[in-house]
Each structure stands twice: as C-alpha cells, then as structure tokens.
mmCIF file of C-alpha atoms in Angstrom:
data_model
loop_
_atom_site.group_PDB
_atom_site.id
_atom_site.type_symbol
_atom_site.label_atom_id
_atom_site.label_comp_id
_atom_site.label_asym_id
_atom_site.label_seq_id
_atom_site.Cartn_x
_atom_site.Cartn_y
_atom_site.Cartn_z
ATOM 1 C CA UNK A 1 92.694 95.598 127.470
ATOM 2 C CA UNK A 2 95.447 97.798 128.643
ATOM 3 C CA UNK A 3 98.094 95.813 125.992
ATOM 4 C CA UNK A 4 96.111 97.004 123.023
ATOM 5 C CA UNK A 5 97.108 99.816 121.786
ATOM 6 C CA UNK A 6 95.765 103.078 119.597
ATOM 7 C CA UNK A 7 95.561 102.435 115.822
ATOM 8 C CA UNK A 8 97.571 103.085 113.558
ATOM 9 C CA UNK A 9 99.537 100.542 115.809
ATOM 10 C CA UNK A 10 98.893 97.104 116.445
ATOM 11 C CA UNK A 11 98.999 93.993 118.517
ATOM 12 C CA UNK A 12 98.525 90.337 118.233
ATOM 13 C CA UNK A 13 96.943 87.704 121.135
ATOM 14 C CA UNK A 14 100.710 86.450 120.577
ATOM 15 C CA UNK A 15 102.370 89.596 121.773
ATOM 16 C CA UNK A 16 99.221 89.655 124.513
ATOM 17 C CA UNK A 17 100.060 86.114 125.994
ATOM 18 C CA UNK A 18 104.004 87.161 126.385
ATOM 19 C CA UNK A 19 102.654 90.153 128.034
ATOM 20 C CA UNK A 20 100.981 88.618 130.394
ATOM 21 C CA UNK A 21 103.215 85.272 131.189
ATOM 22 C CA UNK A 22 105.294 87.896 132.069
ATOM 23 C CA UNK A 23 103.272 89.406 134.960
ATOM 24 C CA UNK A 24 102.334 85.623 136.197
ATOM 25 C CA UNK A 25 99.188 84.900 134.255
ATOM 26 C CA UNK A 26 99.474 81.691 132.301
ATOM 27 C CA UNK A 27 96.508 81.232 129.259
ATOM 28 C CA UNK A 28 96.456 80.151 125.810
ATOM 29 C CA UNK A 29 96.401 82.350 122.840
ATOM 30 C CA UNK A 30 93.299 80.332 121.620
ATOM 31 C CA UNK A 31 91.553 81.637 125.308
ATOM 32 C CA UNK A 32 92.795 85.021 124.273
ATOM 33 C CA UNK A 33 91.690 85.193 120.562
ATOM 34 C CA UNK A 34 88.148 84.388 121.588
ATOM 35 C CA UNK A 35 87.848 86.839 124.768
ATOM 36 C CA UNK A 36 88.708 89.379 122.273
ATOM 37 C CA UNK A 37 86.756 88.630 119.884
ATOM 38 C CA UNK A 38 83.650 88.128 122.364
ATOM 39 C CA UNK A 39 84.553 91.765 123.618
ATOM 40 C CA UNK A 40 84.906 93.410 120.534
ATOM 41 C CA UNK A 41 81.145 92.604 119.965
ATOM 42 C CA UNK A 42 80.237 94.767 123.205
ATOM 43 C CA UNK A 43 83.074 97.288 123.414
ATOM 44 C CA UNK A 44 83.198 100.545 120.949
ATOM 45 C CA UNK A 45 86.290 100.962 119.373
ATOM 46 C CA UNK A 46 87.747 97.510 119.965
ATOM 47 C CA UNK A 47 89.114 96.145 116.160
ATOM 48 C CA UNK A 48 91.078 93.564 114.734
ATOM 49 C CA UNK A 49 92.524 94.039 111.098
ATOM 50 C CA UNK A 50 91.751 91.363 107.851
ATOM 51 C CA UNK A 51 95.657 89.813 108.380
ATOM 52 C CA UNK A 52 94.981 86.174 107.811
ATOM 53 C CA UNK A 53 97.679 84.748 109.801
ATOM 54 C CA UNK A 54 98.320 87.271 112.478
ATOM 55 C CA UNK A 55 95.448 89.515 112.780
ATOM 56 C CA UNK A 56 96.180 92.766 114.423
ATOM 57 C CA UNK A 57 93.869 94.394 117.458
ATOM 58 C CA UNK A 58 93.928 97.941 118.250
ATOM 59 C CA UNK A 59 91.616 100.655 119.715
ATOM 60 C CA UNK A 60 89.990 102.556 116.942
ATOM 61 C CA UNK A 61 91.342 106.445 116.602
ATOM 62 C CA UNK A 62 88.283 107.716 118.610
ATOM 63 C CA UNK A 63 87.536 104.749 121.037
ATOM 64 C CA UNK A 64 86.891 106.990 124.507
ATOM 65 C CA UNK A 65 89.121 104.073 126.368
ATOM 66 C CA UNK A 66 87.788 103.619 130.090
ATOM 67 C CA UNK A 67 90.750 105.367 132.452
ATOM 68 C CA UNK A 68 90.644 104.782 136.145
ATOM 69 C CA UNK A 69 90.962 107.023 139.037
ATOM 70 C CA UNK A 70 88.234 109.440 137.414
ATOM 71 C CA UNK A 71 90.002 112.947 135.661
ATOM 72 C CA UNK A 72 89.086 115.373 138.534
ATOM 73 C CA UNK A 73 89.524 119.183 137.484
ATOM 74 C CA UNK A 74 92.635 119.408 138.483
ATOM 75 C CA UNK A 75 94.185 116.523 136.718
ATOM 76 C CA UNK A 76 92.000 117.941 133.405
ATOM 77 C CA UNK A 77 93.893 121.358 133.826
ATOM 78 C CA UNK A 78 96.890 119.574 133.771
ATOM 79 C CA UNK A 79 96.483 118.036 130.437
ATOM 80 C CA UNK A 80 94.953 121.331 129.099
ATOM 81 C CA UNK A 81 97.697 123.176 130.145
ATOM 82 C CA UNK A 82 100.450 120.320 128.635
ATOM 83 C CA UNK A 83 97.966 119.831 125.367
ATOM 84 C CA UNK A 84 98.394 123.669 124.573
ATOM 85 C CA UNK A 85 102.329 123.304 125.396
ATOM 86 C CA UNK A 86 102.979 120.753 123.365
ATOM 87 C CA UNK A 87 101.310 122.014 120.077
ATOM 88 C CA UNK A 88 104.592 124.264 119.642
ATOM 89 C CA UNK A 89 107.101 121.503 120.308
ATOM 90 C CA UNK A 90 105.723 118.144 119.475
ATOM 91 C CA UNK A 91 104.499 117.114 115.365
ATOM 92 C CA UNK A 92 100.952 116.965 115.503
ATOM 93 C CA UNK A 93 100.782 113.109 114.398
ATOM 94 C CA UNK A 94 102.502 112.843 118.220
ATOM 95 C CA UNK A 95 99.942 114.199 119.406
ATOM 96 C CA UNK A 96 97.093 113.054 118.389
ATOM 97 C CA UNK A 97 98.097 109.927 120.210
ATOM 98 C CA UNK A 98 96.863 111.850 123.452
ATOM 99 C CA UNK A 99 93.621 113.312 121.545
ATOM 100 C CA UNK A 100 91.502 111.125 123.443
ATOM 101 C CA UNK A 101 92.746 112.557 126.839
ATOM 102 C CA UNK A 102 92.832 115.765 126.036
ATOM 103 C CA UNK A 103 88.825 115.849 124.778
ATOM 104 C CA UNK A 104 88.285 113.847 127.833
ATOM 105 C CA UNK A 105 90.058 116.634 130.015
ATOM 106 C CA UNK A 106 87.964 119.186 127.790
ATOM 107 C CA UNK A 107 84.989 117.877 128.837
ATOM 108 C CA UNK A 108 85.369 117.657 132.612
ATOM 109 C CA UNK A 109 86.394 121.025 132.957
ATOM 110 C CA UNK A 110 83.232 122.308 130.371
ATOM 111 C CA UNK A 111 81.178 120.148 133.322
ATOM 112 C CA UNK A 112 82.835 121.537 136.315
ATOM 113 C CA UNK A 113 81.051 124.117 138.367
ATOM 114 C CA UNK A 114 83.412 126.717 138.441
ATOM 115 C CA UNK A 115 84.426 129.551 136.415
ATOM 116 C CA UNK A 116 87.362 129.709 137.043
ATOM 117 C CA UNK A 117 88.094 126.206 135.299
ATOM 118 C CA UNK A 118 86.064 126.802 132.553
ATOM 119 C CA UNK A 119 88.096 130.118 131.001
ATOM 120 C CA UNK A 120 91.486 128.727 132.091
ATOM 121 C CA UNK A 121 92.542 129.243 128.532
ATOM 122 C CA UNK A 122 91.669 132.833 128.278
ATOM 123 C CA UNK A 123 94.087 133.450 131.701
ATOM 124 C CA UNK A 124 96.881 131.844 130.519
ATOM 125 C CA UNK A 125 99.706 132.461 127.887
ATOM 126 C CA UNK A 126 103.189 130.399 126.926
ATOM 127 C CA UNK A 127 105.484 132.333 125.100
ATOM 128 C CA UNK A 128 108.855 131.196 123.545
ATOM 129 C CA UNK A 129 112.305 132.664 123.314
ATOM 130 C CA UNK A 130 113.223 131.481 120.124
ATOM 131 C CA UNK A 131 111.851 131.447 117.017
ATOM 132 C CA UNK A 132 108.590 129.575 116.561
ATOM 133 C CA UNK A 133 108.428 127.419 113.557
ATOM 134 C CA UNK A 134 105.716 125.022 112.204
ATOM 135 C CA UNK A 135 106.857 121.309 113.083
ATOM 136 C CA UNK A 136 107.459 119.440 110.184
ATOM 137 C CA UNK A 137 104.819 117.102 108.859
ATOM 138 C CA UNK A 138 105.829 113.159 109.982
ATOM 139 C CA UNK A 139 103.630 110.521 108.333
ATOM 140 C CA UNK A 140 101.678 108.576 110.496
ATOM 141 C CA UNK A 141 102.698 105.089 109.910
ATOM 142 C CA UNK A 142 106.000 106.182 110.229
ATOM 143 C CA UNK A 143 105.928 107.645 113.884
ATOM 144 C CA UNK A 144 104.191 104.134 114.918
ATOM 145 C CA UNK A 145 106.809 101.872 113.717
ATOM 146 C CA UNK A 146 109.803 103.963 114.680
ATOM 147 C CA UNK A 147 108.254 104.753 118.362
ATOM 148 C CA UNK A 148 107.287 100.384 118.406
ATOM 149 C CA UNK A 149 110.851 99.671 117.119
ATOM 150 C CA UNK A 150 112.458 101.965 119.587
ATOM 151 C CA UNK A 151 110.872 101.300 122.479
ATOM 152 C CA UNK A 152 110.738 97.455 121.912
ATOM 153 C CA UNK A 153 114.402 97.205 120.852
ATOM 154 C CA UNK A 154 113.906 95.956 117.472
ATOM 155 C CA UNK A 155 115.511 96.999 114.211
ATOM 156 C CA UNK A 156 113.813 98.412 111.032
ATOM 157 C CA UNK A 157 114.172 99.037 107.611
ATOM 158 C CA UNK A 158 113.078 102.435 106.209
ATOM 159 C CA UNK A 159 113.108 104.569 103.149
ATOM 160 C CA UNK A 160 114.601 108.022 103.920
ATOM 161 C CA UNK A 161 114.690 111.162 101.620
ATOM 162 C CA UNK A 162 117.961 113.014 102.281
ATOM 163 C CA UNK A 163 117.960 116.541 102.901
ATOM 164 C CA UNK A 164 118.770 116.799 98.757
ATOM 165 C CA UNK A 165 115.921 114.816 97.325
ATOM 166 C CA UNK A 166 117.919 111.477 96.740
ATOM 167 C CA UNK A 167 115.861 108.846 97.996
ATOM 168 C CA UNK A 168 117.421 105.581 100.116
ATOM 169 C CA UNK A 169 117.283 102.493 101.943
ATOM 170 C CA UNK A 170 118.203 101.772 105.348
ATOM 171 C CA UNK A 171 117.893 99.256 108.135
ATOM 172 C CA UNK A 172 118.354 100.837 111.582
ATOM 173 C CA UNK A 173 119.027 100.221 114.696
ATOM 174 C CA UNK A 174 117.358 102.660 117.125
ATOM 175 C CA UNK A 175 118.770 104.266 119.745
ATOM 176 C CA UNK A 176 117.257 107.170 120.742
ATOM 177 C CA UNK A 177 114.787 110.445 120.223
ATOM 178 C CA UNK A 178 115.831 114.009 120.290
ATOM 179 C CA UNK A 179 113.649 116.706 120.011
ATOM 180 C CA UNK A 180 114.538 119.343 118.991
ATOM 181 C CA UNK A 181 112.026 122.341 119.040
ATOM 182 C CA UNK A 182 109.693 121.485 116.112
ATOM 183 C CA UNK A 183 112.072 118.702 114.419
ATOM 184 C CA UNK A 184 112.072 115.449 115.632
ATOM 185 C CA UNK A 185 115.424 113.134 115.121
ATOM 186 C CA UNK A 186 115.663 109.144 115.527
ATOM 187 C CA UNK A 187 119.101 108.430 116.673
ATOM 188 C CA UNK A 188 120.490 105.393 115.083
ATOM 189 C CA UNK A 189 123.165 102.889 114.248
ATOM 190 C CA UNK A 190 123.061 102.083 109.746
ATOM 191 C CA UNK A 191 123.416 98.645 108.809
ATOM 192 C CA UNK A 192 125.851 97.109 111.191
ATOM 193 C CA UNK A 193 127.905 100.303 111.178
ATOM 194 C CA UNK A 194 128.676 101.471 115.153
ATOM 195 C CA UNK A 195 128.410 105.135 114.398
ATOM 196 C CA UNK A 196 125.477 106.509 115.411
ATOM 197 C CA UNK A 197 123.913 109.348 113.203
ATOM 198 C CA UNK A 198 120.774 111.292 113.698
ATOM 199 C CA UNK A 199 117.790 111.047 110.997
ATOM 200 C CA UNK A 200 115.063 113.240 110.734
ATOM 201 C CA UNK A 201 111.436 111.617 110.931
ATOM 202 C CA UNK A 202 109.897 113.981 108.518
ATOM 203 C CA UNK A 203 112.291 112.624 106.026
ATOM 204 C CA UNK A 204 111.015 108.916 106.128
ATOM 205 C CA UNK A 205 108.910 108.163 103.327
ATOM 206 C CA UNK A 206 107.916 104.362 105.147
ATOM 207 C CA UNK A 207 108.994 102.462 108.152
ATOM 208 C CA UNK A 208 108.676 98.574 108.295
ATOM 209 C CA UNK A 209 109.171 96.462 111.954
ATOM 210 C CA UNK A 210 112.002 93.650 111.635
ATOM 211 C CA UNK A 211 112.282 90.933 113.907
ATOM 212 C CA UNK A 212 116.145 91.388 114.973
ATOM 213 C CA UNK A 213 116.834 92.995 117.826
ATOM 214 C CA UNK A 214 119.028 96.265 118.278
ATOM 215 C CA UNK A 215 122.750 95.929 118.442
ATOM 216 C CA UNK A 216 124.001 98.650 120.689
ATOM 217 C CA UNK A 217 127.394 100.139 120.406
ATOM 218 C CA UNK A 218 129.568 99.636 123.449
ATOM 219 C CA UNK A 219 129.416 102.804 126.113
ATOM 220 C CA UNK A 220 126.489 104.709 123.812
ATOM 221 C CA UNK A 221 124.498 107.012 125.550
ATOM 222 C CA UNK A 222 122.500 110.143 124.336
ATOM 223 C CA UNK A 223 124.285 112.224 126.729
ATOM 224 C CA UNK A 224 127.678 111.402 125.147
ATOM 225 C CA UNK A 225 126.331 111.352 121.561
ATOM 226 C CA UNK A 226 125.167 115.343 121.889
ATOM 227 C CA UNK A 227 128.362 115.807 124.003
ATOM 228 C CA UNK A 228 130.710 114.772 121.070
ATOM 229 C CA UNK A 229 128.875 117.798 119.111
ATOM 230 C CA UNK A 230 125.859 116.369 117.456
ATOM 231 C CA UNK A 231 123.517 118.685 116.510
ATOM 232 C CA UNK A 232 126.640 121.260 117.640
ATOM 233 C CA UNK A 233 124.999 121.598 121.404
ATOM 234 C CA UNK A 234 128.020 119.981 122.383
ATOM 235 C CA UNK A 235 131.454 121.060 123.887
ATOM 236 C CA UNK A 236 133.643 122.831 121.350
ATOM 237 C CA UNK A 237 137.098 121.007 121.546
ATOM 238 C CA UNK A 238 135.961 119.498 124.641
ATOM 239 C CA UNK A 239 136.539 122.712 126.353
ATOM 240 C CA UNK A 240 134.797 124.502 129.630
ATOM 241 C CA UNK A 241 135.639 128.129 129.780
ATOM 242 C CA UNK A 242 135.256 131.031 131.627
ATOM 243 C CA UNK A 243 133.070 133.055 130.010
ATOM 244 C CA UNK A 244 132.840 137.217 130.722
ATOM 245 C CA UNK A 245 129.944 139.337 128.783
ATOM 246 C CA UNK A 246 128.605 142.821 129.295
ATOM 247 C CA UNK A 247 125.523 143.266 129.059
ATOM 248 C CA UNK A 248 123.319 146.035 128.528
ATOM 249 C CA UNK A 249 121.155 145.916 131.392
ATOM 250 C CA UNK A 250 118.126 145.025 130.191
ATOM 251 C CA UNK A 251 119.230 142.267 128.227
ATOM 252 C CA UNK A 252 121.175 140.840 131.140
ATOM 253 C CA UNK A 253 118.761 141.431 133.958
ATOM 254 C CA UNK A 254 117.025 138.154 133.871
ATOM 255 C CA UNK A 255 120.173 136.712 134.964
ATOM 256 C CA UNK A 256 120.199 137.552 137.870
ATOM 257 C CA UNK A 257 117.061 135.589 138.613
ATOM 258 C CA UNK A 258 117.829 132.369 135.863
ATOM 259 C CA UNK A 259 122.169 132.212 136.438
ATOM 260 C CA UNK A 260 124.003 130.807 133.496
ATOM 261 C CA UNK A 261 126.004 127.826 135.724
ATOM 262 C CA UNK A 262 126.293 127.136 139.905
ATOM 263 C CA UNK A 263 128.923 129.529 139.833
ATOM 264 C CA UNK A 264 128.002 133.076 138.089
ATOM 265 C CA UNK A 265 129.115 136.018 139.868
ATOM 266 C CA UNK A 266 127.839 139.618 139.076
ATOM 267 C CA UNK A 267 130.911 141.698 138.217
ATOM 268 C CA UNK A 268 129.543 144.855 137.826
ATOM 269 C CA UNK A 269 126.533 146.519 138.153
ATOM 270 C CA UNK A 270 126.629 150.050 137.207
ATOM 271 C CA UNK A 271 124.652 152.838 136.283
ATOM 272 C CA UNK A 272 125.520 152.986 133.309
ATOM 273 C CA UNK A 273 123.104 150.278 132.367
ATOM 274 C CA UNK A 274 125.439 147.733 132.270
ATOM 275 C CA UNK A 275 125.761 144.147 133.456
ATOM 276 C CA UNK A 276 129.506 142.581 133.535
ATOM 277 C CA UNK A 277 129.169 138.719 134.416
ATOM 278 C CA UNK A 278 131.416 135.429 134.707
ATOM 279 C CA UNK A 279 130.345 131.967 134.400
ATOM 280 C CA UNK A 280 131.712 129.003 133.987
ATOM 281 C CA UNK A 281 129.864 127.320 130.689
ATOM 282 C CA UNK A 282 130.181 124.631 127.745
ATOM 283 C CA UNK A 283 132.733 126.161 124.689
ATOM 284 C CA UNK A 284 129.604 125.401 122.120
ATOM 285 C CA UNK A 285 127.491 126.692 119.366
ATOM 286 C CA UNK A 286 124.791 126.990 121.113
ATOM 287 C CA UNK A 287 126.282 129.014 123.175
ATOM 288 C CA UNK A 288 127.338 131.298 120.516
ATOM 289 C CA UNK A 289 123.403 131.728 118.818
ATOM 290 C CA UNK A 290 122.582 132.252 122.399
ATOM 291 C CA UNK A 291 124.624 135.359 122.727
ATOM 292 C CA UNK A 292 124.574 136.253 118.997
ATOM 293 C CA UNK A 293 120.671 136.581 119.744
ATOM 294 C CA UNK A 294 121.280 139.500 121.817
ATOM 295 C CA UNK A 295 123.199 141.929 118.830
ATOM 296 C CA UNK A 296 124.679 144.867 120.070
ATOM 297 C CA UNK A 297 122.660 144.441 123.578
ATOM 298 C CA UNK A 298 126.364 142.181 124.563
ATOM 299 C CA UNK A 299 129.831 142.223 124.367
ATOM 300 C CA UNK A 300 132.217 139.265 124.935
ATOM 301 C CA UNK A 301 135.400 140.104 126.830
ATOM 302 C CA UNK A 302 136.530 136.344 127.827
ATOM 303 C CA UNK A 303 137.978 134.571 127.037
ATOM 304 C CA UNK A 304 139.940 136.177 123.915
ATOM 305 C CA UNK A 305 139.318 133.526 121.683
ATOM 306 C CA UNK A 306 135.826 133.539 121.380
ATOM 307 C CA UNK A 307 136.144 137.315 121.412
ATOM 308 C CA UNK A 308 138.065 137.713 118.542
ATOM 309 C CA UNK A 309 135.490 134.901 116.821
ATOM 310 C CA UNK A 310 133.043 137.575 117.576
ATOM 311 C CA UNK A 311 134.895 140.346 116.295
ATOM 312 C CA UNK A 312 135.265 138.138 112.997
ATOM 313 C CA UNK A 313 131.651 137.250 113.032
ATOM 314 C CA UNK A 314 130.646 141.407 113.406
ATOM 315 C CA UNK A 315 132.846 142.396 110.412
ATOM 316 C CA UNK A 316 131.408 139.629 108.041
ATOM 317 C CA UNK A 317 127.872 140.897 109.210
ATOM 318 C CA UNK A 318 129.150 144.788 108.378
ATOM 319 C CA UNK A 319 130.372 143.819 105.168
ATOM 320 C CA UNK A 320 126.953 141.646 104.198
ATOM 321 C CA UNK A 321 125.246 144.550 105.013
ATOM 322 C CA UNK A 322 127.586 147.378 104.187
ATOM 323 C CA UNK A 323 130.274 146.032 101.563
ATOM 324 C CA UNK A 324 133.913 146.664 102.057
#
C-alpha cells in the first residue's frame, strides 16, 4: 500500500513487483493485480485508471491514508506550524500533496484537551524580510511528472512557454529543484546538450514521462551550478572580499546577534548611531539587493570597487528621480 501513490500520479503492479523484489519479497504481478483489486473493493480511496494495457493505481485526492505511530499533539503542531510556512514559499499544487496530513493534524489538535493547542494559530506569526509575492500558478499534471521524472532519474519531454510567449519543445534531463521564494525552477540538461539551464515550472504547458534514463554531465552538482552565477546568487568573478559597511544603527543592530560570515568583527560602535563592520563574504548580486535594501540606512567603504558601483548605482537612482 505504501508504493501507491496520491493521484494525479500513478503506479502500475509492474513498478509494485520491482519495488518489492527489491526489498526481498518475490510474487507475481498476476498475485499483485488481484490483491489490489480485492482491496480496492474494501478500502476508500484505493483506484485504478481505464488504461487497457497498464492500468494505473493511485490513492484518490481525499483518501484519509492509514499513518502509523498515531499524530500526537505535538507532531500535529508541527505540521500546522510547517503547513502555514509553506503557503508563502511553496505553489499551492505542492502542497496540496500534504493536504491530507495537514487536515489530519487539524483534527487532532481540534480533539485535544487543551487550549493551548487549540488557538496555536492565533499565538503565532511568520513574517518575511523580503517581498512577499503570490507563487506562480504550476499545473498539476505538470508538477507530477517533473517531481516522478526527477526523482526516478528518467528523462521527459515537455512543452515550455518562454518568458516571451513563444511556445517550444523540449526533452530534458532533470537534474535538480531550486526554489526560489515563490518560483519554482527544474534544473536541466536540453536534448543531449551538457549545459545545464534552469526552467521555470509555471512555464510548462505539459510534461510527458520517457523511458530513458538521465544522462548527467560529468562533476554537476547544484552547489556548483548556483556557484558559477545562476540565478546571480553566485560569486562575482569568483571573488571573496572583504567587505566594510556603516550602518546606521538600527539597521545594523541585528548583526550583532545573526553575523554576516565566521569572521565579522564590530569596528565601531559609536554614539553616533552608527555601526562600522567587516566580513569576509561572496562578491555577488545578492549581496548587492541585500545591502541596496537598506537605502540610505548603509554605506559601503570596502572594498573600493563595489563602492564606486554604489556610487554609480546612487547617481542613476538621483537622476531617475531627479533628472540631470
């Protein structure tokens, strides 16, 4: 029971037997197509689709699947707590995946005889630093195959809107996830290209499962792929540097308390309300929105580079604002 999965994804009493040769049990598919089918008579929620030759079983989208040890109130906190965490980073076809649990987890603490439990949500708050954006609509069908394909090592072939309305077809090789506050991105390999590019899922009109297996490029790792620049988090010219800031005091304070690397000193701390601090950090763009984020509240000092970048970047803003 545990290899069949939520619809809108499936399995077959094929994929079942491999399953569980693997862990040592040795039956026929014939033994498993008729256990299934003599549970799905006494089981809510257990379905096979009308596929001729390789019918498809899957729990149905509200099937309340049996889940041992019991959810105690802790453990239904805990998936309260990550349900109403999620909702700001995670698509909401993601999601819904872990509905199930999450209703589950709802009702043990609406049981539990305790207050405290029960109006949980009205004591806590999560607040972001950045921005919060709607996550971008994924189809369904789309998130199944890609997540199926990725995680079973198989190619696909999919038809991708660009980001300028002109429509393609590609067969991938998948590599990775990245998510990336409410966008998610499949990293991939194109045809039998060995450059990996990043694709967003929103953008994929339809996803079909292909037999071949993934070819992965020599030496790729996410790690590497973002360090290279991708999605320009990663090192600018391949550079660490020393970076120096004031701060305005409030801006800075938090800090003290959260450093920005192992080896952040505290240069100054006057009365003036101002912070002066070193660290040693990546020579990226995200470090520049980082600090950009804070306006006037910052000043870079080093190194001079990225200080005359910023003097660059505070005239353009003047003249947007101001004209010449």
């Amino acid at each position: 029971m545990r290899q069949v999965p939520r619809y809108p994804i499936k399995t077959t009493t094929r994929r079942i037997r491999e399953v569980l040769a693997e862990n040592g049990f040795e039956v026929t598919q014939r033994t498993i197509q008729r256990d299934l089918k003599e549970l799905s008579r006494v089981i809510p929620g257990l379905q096979v689709d009308a596929e001729k030759d390789f019918p498809g079983w899957s729990w149905s989208r509200d099937a309340q699947l049996l889940e041992l040890p019991a959810m105690d109130a802790n453990m239904a906190l805990t998936f309260q707590l990550a349900d109403h965490f999620l909702r700001t980073l995670f698509p909401p076809v993601i999601l819904n995946r872990l509905k199930p649990y999450f209703d589950s987890a709802a009702g043990v603490l609406a049981a539990v005889d305790n207050a405290a439990y029960r109006h949980w949500e009205e004591k806590v708050r999560i607040l972001s630093r950045t921005q919060p954006l709607i996550p971008a609509v994924i189809r369904e069908n789309v998130a199944a195959v890609v997540y199926e394909a990725l995680f079973r090592g198989r190619q696909l072939r999919a038809r991708y809107v660009k980001r300028h309305g002109d429509e393609v077809e590609y067969e991938l090789h998948p590599l990775g996830l990245i998510f990336r506050e409410s966008v998610v991105y499949l990293v991939a390999t194109i045809w039998n290209y060995q450059d990996p590019r990043h694709l967003a899922l929103h953008r994929f009109k339809r996803c079909l499962l292909l037999e071949g297996k993934v070819e992965i490029p020599a030496g790729f790792t996410l790690d590497d792929y973002l360090a290279e620049g991708s999605f320009e988090y990663g090192v600018k010219d391949g550079d660490m540097i020393r970076l120096v800031v004031i701060f305005s005091n409030w801006a800075g304070r938090h800090l003290l308390e959260t450093p920005l690397s192992a080896d952040q000193e505290i240069l100054a701390d006057n009365k003036q309300g101002k912070l002066r601090i070193g660290a040693t950090v990546k020579n990226s763009a995200q470090l520049r929105w980082w600090l950009l984020g804070f306006g006037d509240n910052v000043e870079v000092v080093e190194p001079r580079t990225l200080r005359r970048e910023f003097a660059e970047t505070a005239a353009n803003i003047t003249e947007i604002y101001y004209g010449k």
